Each structure stands twice: as C-alpha cells, then as structure tokens.
Coordinates of C-alpha atoms in Angstrom, one line a residue:
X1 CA 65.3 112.7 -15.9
X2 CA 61.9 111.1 -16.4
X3 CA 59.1 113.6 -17.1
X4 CA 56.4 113.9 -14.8
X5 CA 53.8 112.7 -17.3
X6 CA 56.3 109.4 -17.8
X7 CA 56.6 108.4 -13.9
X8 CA 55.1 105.3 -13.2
X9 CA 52.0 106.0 -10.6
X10 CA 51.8 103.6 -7.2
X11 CA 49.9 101.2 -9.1
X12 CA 52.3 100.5 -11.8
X13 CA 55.0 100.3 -9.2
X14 CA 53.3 98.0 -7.0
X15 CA 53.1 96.2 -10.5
X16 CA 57.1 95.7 -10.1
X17 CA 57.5 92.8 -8.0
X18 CA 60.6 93.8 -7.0
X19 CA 59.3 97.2 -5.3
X20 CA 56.5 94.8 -3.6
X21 CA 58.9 92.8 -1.8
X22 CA 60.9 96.2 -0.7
X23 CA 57.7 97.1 0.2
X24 CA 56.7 94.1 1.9
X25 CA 60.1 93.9 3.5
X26 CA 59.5 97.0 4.9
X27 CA 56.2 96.6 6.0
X28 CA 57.3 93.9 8.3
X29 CA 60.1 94.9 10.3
X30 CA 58.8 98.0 10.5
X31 CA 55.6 96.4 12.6
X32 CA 58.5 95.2 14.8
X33 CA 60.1 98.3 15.5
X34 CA 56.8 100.0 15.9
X35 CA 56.7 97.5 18.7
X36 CA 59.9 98.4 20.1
X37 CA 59.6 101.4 20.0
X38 CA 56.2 101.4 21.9
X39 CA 57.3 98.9 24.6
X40 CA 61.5 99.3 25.7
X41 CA 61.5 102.4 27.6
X42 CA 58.7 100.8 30.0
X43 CA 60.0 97.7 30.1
X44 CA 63.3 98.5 31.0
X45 CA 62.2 100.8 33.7
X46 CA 59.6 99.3 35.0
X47 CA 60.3 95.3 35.1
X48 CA 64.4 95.1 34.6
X49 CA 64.2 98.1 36.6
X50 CA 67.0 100.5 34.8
X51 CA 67.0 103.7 36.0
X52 CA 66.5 107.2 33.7
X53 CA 69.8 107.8 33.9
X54 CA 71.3 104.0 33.4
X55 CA 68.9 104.1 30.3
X56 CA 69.7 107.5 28.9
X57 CA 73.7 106.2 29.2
X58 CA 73.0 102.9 27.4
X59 CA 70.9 104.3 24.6
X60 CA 73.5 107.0 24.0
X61 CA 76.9 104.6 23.9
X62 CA 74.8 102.6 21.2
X63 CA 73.7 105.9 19.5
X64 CA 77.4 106.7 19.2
X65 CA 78.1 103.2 18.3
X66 CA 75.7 103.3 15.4
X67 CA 76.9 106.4 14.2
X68 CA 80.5 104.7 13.4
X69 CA 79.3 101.7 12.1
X70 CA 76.8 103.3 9.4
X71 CA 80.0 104.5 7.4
X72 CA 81.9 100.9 7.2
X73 CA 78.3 98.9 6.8
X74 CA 78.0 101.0 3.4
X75 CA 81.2 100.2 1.9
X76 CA 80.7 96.7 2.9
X77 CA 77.4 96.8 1.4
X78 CA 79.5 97.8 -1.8
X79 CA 82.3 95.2 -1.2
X80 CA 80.2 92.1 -0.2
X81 CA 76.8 92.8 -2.0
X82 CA 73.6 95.2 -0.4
X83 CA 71.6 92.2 -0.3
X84 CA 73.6 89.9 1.5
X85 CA 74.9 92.4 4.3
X86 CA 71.1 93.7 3.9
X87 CA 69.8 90.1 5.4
X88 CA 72.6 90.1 7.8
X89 CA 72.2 93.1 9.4
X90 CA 68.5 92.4 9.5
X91 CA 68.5 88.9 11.0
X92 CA 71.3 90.1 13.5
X93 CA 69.1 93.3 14.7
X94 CA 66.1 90.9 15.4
X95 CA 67.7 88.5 17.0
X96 CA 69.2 91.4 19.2
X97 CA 65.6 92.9 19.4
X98 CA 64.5 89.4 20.9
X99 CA 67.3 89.0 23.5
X100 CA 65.2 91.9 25.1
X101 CA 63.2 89.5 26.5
X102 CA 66.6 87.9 28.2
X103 CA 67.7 91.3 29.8
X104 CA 67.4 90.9 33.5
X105 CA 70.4 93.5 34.4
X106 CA 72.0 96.8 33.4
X107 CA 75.0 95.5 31.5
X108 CA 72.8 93.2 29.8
X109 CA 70.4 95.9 28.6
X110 CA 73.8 98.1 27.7
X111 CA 74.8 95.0 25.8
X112 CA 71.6 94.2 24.2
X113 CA 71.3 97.9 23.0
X114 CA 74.2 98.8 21.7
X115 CA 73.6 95.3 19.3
X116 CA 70.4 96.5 18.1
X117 CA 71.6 99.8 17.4
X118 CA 74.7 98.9 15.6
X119 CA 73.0 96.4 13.6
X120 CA 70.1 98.8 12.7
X121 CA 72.7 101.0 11.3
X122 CA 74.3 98.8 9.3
X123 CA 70.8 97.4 8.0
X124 CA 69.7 101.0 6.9
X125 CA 72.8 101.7 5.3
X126 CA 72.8 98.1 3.3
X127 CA 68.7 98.8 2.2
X128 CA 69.6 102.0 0.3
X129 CA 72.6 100.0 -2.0
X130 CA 69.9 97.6 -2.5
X131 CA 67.5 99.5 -4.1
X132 CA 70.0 101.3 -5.9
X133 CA 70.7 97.8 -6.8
X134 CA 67.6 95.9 -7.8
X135 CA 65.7 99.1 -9.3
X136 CA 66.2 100.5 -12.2
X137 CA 67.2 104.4 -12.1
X138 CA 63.6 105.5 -13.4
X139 CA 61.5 104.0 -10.7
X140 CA 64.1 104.7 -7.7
X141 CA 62.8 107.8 -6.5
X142 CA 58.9 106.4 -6.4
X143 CA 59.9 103.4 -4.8
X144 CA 62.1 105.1 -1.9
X145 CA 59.1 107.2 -1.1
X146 CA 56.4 104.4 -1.1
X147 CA 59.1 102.1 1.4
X148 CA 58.9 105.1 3.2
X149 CA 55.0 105.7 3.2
X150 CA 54.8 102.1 3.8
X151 CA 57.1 102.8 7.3
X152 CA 55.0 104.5 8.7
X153 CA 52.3 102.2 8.4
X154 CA 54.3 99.6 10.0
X155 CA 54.9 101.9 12.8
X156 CA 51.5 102.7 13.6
X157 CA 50.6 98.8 13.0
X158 CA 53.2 98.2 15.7
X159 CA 52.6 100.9 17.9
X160 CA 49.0 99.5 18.2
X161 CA 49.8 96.3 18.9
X162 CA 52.3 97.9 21.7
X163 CA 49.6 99.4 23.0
X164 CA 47.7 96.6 23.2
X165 CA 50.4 94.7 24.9
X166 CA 50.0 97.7 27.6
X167 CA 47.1 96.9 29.1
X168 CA 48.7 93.7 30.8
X169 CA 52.0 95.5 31.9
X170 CA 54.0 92.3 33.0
X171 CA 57.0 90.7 32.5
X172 CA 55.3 88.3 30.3
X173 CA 53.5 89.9 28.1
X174 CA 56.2 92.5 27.7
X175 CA 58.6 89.3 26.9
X176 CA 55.7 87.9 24.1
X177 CA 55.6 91.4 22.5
X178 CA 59.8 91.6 22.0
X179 CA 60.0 88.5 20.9
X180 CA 57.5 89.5 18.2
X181 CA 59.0 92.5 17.7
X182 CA 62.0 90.0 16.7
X183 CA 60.8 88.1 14.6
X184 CA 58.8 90.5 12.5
X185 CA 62.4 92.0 11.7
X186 CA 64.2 88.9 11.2
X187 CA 60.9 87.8 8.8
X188 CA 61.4 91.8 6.9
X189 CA 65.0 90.5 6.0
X190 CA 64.6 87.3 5.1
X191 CA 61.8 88.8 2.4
X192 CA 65.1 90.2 0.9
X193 CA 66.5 86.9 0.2
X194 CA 64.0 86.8 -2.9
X195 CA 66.1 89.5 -4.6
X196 CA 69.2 88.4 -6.9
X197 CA 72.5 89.3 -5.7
X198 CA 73.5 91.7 -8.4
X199 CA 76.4 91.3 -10.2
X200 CA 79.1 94.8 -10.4
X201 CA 80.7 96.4 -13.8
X202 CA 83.7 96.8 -11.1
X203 CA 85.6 94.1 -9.1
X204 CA 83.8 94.4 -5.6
X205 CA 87.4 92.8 -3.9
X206 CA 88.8 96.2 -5.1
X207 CA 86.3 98.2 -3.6
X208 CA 87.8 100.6 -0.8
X209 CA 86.4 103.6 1.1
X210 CA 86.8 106.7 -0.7
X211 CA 83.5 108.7 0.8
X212 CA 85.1 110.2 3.5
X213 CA 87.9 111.6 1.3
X214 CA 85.0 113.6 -0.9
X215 CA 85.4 117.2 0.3
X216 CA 82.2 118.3 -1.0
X217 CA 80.1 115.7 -0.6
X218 CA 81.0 116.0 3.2
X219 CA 80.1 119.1 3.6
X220 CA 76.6 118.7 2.5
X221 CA 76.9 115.4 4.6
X222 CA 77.2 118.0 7.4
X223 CA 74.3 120.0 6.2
X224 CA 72.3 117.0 5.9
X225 CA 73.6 116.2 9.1
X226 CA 71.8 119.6 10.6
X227 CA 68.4 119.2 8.6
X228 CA 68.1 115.6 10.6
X229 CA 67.7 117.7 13.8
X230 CA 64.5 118.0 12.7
X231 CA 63.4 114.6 14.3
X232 CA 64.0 115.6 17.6
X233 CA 62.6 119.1 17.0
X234 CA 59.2 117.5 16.9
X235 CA 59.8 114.4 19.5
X236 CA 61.9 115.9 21.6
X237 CA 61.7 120.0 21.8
X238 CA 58.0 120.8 20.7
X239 CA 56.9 117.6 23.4
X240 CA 58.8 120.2 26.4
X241 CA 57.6 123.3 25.0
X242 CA 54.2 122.2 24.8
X243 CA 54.2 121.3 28.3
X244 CA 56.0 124.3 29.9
X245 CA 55.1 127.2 27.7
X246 CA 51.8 126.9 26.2
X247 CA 48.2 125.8 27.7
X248 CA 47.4 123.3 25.5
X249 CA 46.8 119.9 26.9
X250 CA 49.7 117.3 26.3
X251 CA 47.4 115.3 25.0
X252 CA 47.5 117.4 21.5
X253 CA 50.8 116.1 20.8
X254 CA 49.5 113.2 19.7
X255 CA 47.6 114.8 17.1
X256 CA 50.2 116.4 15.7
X257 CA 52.0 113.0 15.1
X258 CA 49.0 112.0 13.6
X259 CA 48.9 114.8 10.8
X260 CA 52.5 113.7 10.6
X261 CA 51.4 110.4 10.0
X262 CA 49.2 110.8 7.7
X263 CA 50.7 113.3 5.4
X264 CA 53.9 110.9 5.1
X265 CA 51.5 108.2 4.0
X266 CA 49.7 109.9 1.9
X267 CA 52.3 112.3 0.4
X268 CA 55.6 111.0 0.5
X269 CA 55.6 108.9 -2.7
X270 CA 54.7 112.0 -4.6
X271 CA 57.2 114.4 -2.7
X272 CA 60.2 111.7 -3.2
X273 CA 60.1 112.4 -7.2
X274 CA 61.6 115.7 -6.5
X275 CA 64.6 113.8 -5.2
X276 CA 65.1 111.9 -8.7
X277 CA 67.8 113.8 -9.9
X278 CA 70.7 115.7 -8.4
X279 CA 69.2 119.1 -9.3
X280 CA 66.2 117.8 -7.8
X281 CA 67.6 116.4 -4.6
X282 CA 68.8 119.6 -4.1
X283 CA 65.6 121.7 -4.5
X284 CA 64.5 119.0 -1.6
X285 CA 66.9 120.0 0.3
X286 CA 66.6 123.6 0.2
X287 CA 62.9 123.0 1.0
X288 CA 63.7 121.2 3.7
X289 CA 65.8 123.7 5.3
X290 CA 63.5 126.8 4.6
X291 CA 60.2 124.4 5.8
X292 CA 61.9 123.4 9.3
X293 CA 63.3 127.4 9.8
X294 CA 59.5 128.4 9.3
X295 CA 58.1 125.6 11.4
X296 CA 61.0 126.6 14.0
X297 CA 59.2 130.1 14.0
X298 CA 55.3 128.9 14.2
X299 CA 56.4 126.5 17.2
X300 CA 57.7 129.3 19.1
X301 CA 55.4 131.9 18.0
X302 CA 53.0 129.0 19.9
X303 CA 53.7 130.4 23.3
X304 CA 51.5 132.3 25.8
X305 CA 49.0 133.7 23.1
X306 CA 45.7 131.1 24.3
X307 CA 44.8 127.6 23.3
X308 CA 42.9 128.5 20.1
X309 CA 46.1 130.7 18.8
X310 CA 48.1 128.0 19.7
X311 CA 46.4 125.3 18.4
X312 CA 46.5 126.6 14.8
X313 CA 50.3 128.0 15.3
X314 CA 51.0 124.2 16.2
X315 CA 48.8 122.8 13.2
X316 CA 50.7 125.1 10.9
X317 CA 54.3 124.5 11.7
X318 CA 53.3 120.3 11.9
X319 CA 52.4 120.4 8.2
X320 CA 55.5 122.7 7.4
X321 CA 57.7 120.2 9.2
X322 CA 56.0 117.1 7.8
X323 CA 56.6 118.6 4.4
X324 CA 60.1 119.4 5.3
X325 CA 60.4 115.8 6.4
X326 CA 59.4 114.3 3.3
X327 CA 61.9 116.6 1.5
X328 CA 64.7 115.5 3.4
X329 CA 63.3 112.1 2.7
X330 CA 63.9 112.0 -1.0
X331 CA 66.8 114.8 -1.3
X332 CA 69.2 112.9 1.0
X333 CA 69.2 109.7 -0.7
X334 CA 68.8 111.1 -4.1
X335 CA 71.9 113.1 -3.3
X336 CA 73.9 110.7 -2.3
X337 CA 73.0 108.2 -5.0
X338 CA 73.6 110.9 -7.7
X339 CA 76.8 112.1 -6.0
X340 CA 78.5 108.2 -6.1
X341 CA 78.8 105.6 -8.7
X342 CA 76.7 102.6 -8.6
X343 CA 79.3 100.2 -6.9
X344 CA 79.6 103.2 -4.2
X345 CA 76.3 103.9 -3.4
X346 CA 76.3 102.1 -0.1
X347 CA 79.1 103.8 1.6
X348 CA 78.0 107.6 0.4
X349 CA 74.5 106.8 1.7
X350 CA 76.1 105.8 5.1
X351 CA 78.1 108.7 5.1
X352 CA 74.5 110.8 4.9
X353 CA 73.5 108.4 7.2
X354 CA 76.1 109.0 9.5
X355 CA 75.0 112.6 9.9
X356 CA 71.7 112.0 10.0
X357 CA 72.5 110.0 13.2
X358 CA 74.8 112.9 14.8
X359 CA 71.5 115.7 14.1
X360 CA 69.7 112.7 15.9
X361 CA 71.8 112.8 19.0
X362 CA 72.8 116.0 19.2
X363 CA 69.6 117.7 19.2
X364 CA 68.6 117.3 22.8
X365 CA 71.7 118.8 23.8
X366 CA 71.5 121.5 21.5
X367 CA 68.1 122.3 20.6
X368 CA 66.6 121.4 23.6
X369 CA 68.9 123.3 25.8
X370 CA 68.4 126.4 23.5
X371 CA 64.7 126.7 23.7
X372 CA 64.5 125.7 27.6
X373 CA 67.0 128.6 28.6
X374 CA 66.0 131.0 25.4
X375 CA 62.7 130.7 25.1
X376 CA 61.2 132.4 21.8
X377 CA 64.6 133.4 21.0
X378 CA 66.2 129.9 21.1
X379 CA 63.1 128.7 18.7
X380 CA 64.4 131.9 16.9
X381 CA 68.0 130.8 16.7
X382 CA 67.7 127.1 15.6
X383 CA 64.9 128.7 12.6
X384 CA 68.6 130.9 11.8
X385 CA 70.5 127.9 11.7
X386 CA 67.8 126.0 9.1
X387 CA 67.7 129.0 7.2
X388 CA 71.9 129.3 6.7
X389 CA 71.8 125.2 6.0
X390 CA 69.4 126.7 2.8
X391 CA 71.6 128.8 1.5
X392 CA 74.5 126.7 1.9
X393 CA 72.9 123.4 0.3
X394 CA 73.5 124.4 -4.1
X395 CA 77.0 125.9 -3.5
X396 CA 78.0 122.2 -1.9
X397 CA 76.2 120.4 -4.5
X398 CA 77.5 122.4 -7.8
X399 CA 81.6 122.2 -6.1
X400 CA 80.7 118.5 -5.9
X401 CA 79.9 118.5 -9.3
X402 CA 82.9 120.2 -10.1
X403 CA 85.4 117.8 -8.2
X404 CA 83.3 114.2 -9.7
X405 CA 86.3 113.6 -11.9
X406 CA 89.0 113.8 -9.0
X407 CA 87.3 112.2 -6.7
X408 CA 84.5 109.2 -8.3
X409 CA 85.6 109.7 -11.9
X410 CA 82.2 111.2 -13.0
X411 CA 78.8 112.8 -12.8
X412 CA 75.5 111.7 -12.8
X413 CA 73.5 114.8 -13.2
X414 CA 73.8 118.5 -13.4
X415 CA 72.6 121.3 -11.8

C-alpha cells in the first residue's frame, strides 16, 4: 500500500504520459456521449418519430443486451489484449453512435441501440484491463479517479454543446450533432492506439472464464450490483419525487446535478485512493452503502415540510450521495482488481460491471415503484436495503480472501 505522504498528486500524474492519454482518451469520447446523451431521446421522438413506449422497449432490449455482453468483453479483454478490444469496442460504439443520423424507422433505431449499447459495454469493460495494464499498481487508484473526474467534464462539454444544437431543433442539425458525437468517440479510442499492447506472464490462448465460478466474489458482485441503484436514485426517483411531493420548482434538479458535478470533479481523484487496496476498496464500499441509506432518508424526509426545509434536505442528501458515488467509484474497481490476477482483471471488472448494469435497469422498476406507491416509507425501505448491503460488504470480501487459492491461486491484499 502506498502511504498517503508517497501518492503521486494530479500534477505528478499528469506528468505520466500514459495517464494523459487515458485522460485524454477519456476526455474525448466522453464529449461525445455528453452529446448523446443530451440529444437521442428528442431526436428520436421528435424527428424519427418513436413513440415513449417504442423507445422505452428499444433502450431496454439493448440495456439487457449490454448486460450479457460486459462479462464475455472482459475475458476477451484478457484473452486478446485490453487495448486492442479497448479500440475495437470504441471505434464500433462510434460508428453505431453515428448511424443515428441514418435512423429513419423503429427497427432501425432498435438496431442502432442495441449496437451502441453492446459495444459500450464491452468498451467499459476493456478500459478497466487497460489501465490495470499500462499503469503501474502505485498510481492505479489516482489515475481511475482523475479518468473519472475528467468524465464528467466531457459530459458537461458535451451536454453544452447539445444544448446548443437545441436551439435549431431539426433534422439537420440533430444529424450534424450525432455524427459528432461519433467521431469524438471513435477519436477517444483511437488515442488508445498510442499505448503498447502489453505482453502477459501467462499464455493469453489459455485464458478461459473462471469469474463467474468465484462464489464470493459474486456475491459482492451482487452487492455492488445493489449500490449501482444509486444512479437512478438521483436521475430517475428524486426527478418524480421532486415533482409530485415536494414544492420546489423542477428547475432545482438541475442544481443538484451540478453540486454533483462539481464534487466528482473536484473530489473524485482524492476519494479513489481509498480504493487502492483491497481493505481499502472495502471501506469504499461500506461508505458507499451507509452514504446512499442516509441520502435515501434526507430525500424522503424532503416531502411536504416547505421549500426552504426542502431545499436544504435536498442539498444534504446530494452531497451524501455524490460522496457515496465517488466511493463506489474507486471501491468497485479496486475490488475487483485486487480480487483477480493481472491476466484476469478484465473479465472480474465485467462481472462488477455486469451488476452495475442490472442496479441500472432495475431501479425504475424497483425504486421507482416503491417510492410512488410508499411514499416516505418506500424512501424508508430502499435506505434499509443500502444499509443491509453495508453490513454485508467485509464478510464477502474476507470469504473471498479465504477461497483466492481455490479459485485464482492467490491474494493480493488483506483485510
């Protein structure tokens, strides 16, 4: 473990040129999903002309889609090489996001979707082998958290310039936008391309999938799976709630992504250190679990008691999930790093990935549904389930300690 007065600071990482080309990497695909993200539900809507429901159906088959391929794109990522499945998957999910522009009918949008989604998923899981790959182990955890600080400045970058393409809401200049959003991703990937394809102590044409055989490691793979619920806790639930129980104006909403926002910029490279050893990882993730039960329980306390009241209730429970967030951030990965060996990394961080995508979709079903018909209570009940996920995280981790030998042959850390 490196001591805290030994970890390199965001200058001497940006010093590494291989953390500035993650960085960059990041940076620029990440202006393209900002875009994306900002412009798809609109366009499809309003110019292909896809209903709610014909939308809500497509996005879901390629959610599901996703969620099977994250799994096989990690142990490919460890078979074939993280930075050759990393530009892959990259190049293939822009030129999806740029076929977009093409979509003139339903099935082509369902087609088109589930193509961006699956080959996001497999791009995701490739990135976190390759910086398990091109990093050394003491500057991991400070790199992961400045990618991810650097995210979220390519998401508001790209969110802007959405918005900007919003003021001339036509085909056209919806079609310009997407096929910028395309190329910025298929640019981010081909920034990996500078990186050396890393030669394994192990015979990659041996290389097999064994994650989903790891007892343990699934069942914190579940938990982690619960603690990425909290996503749609703040985009999905708290948007609803906001508008049917409380009398603040919608238009707060947006400043609570922007404390959000801000914190994860600001923050996230410091918070991610936690996550540089397994013990560490798992202190994240307890803290992630205990910060999104007490955020469940300052959104709901939000309701009916006046705008100022609710205003600071809100305030409070968006830094305790931003700092939740930025937890989950570093403990996940630095779980699931310290849980595999170095020619396995890509398939356990898919297998985290994988559950992080289930929390995803299964939130509005779950969450959403508990809080409309519950009120209070339902806020009550999901803070219940965060809370049990705490408890549950250092039992999973020390059994999967205990089983390294049967099931990778060793362990990384203690603890």
């Amino acid at each position: 473990m490196t001591d805290a007065t030994d970890r390199p600071t965001i200058r001497s990482l940006l010093r590494d040129a291989d953390v500035r080309r993650l960085c960059l990497s990041n940076l620029v695909r990440t202006v393209g999903t900002g875009l994306v993200l900002s412009l798809t539900t609109l366009y499809f809507v309003s110019v292909v002309k896809v209903s709610p429901a014909q939308l809500g159906i497509g996005l879901t088959i390629a959610g599901l889609l996703a969620l099977l391929v994250s799994y096989p794109a990690g142990v490919a990522a460890d078979r074939f090489g993280a930075r050759t499945m990393t530009v892959a998957a990259g190049m293939t999910q822009g030129l999806a996001t740029a076929s977009y522009a093409l979509v003139t009918s339903v099935p082509w949008f369902m087609v088109a979707a589930c193509a961006v989604a699956v080959a996001e998923a497999a791009a995701t899981s490739a990135r976190g082998a390759l910086v398990s790959q091109v990093l050394p182990r003491a500057t991991r955890a400070g790199a992961r958290g400045l990618m991810r600080a650097t995210n979220n400045v390519g998401l508001t970058v790209g969110a802007g310039l959405g918005a900007l393409v919003l003021l001339d809401p036509v085909r056209t200049s919806f079609v310009v936008g997407l096929l910028g959003a395309g190329l910025m991703q298929i640019g981010g990937a081909l920034v990996c391309l500078r990186f050396r394809e890393v030669a394994s102590e192990t015979d990659r044409s041996q290389v097999t999938a064994k994650g989903h055989r790891d007892l343990p490691v699934l069942g914190l793979v579940l938990v982690n799976g619960v603690l990425a619920m909290n996503q749609g806790v703040l985009f999905v639930v708290l948007p609803v709630w906001l508008v049917s129980r409380t009398d603040i104006q919608e238009s707060f909403f947006s400043g609570i992504i922007v404390i959000n926002t801000v914190f994860v910029v600001l923050f996230q490279t410091k918070v991610a250190w936690a996550g540089e050893t397994l013990g560490g990882a798992s202190r994240s993730l307890v803290v992630c679990a205990i910060g999104l039960g007490v955020t469940c329980l300052f959104f709901g306390a939000a309701a009916d008691v006046g705008v100022g009241a609710g205003i600071a209730l809100l305030v409070v429970g968006a830094v305790t999930h931003v700092v939740a967030e930025m937890a989950l951030a570093g403990g996940s990965w630095g779980a699931a790093t310290a849980l595999s060996p170095d020619h396995l990394h890509g398939q356990y961080l898919g297998l985290f990935s994988s559950a992080a995508q289930i929390g995803k979709a299964l939130t509005p079903v779950t969450a959403l549904a508990l809080v409309s018909a519950l009120g209070v209570t339902g806020w009550v009940i999901l803070s219940a389930l965060f809370f049990v996920a705490a408890l549950l995280v250092r039992p999973l981790v020390r059994a999967a300690v205990h089983s390294r030998e049967r099931y990778v042959g060793q362990v990384l850390d203690t603890v």
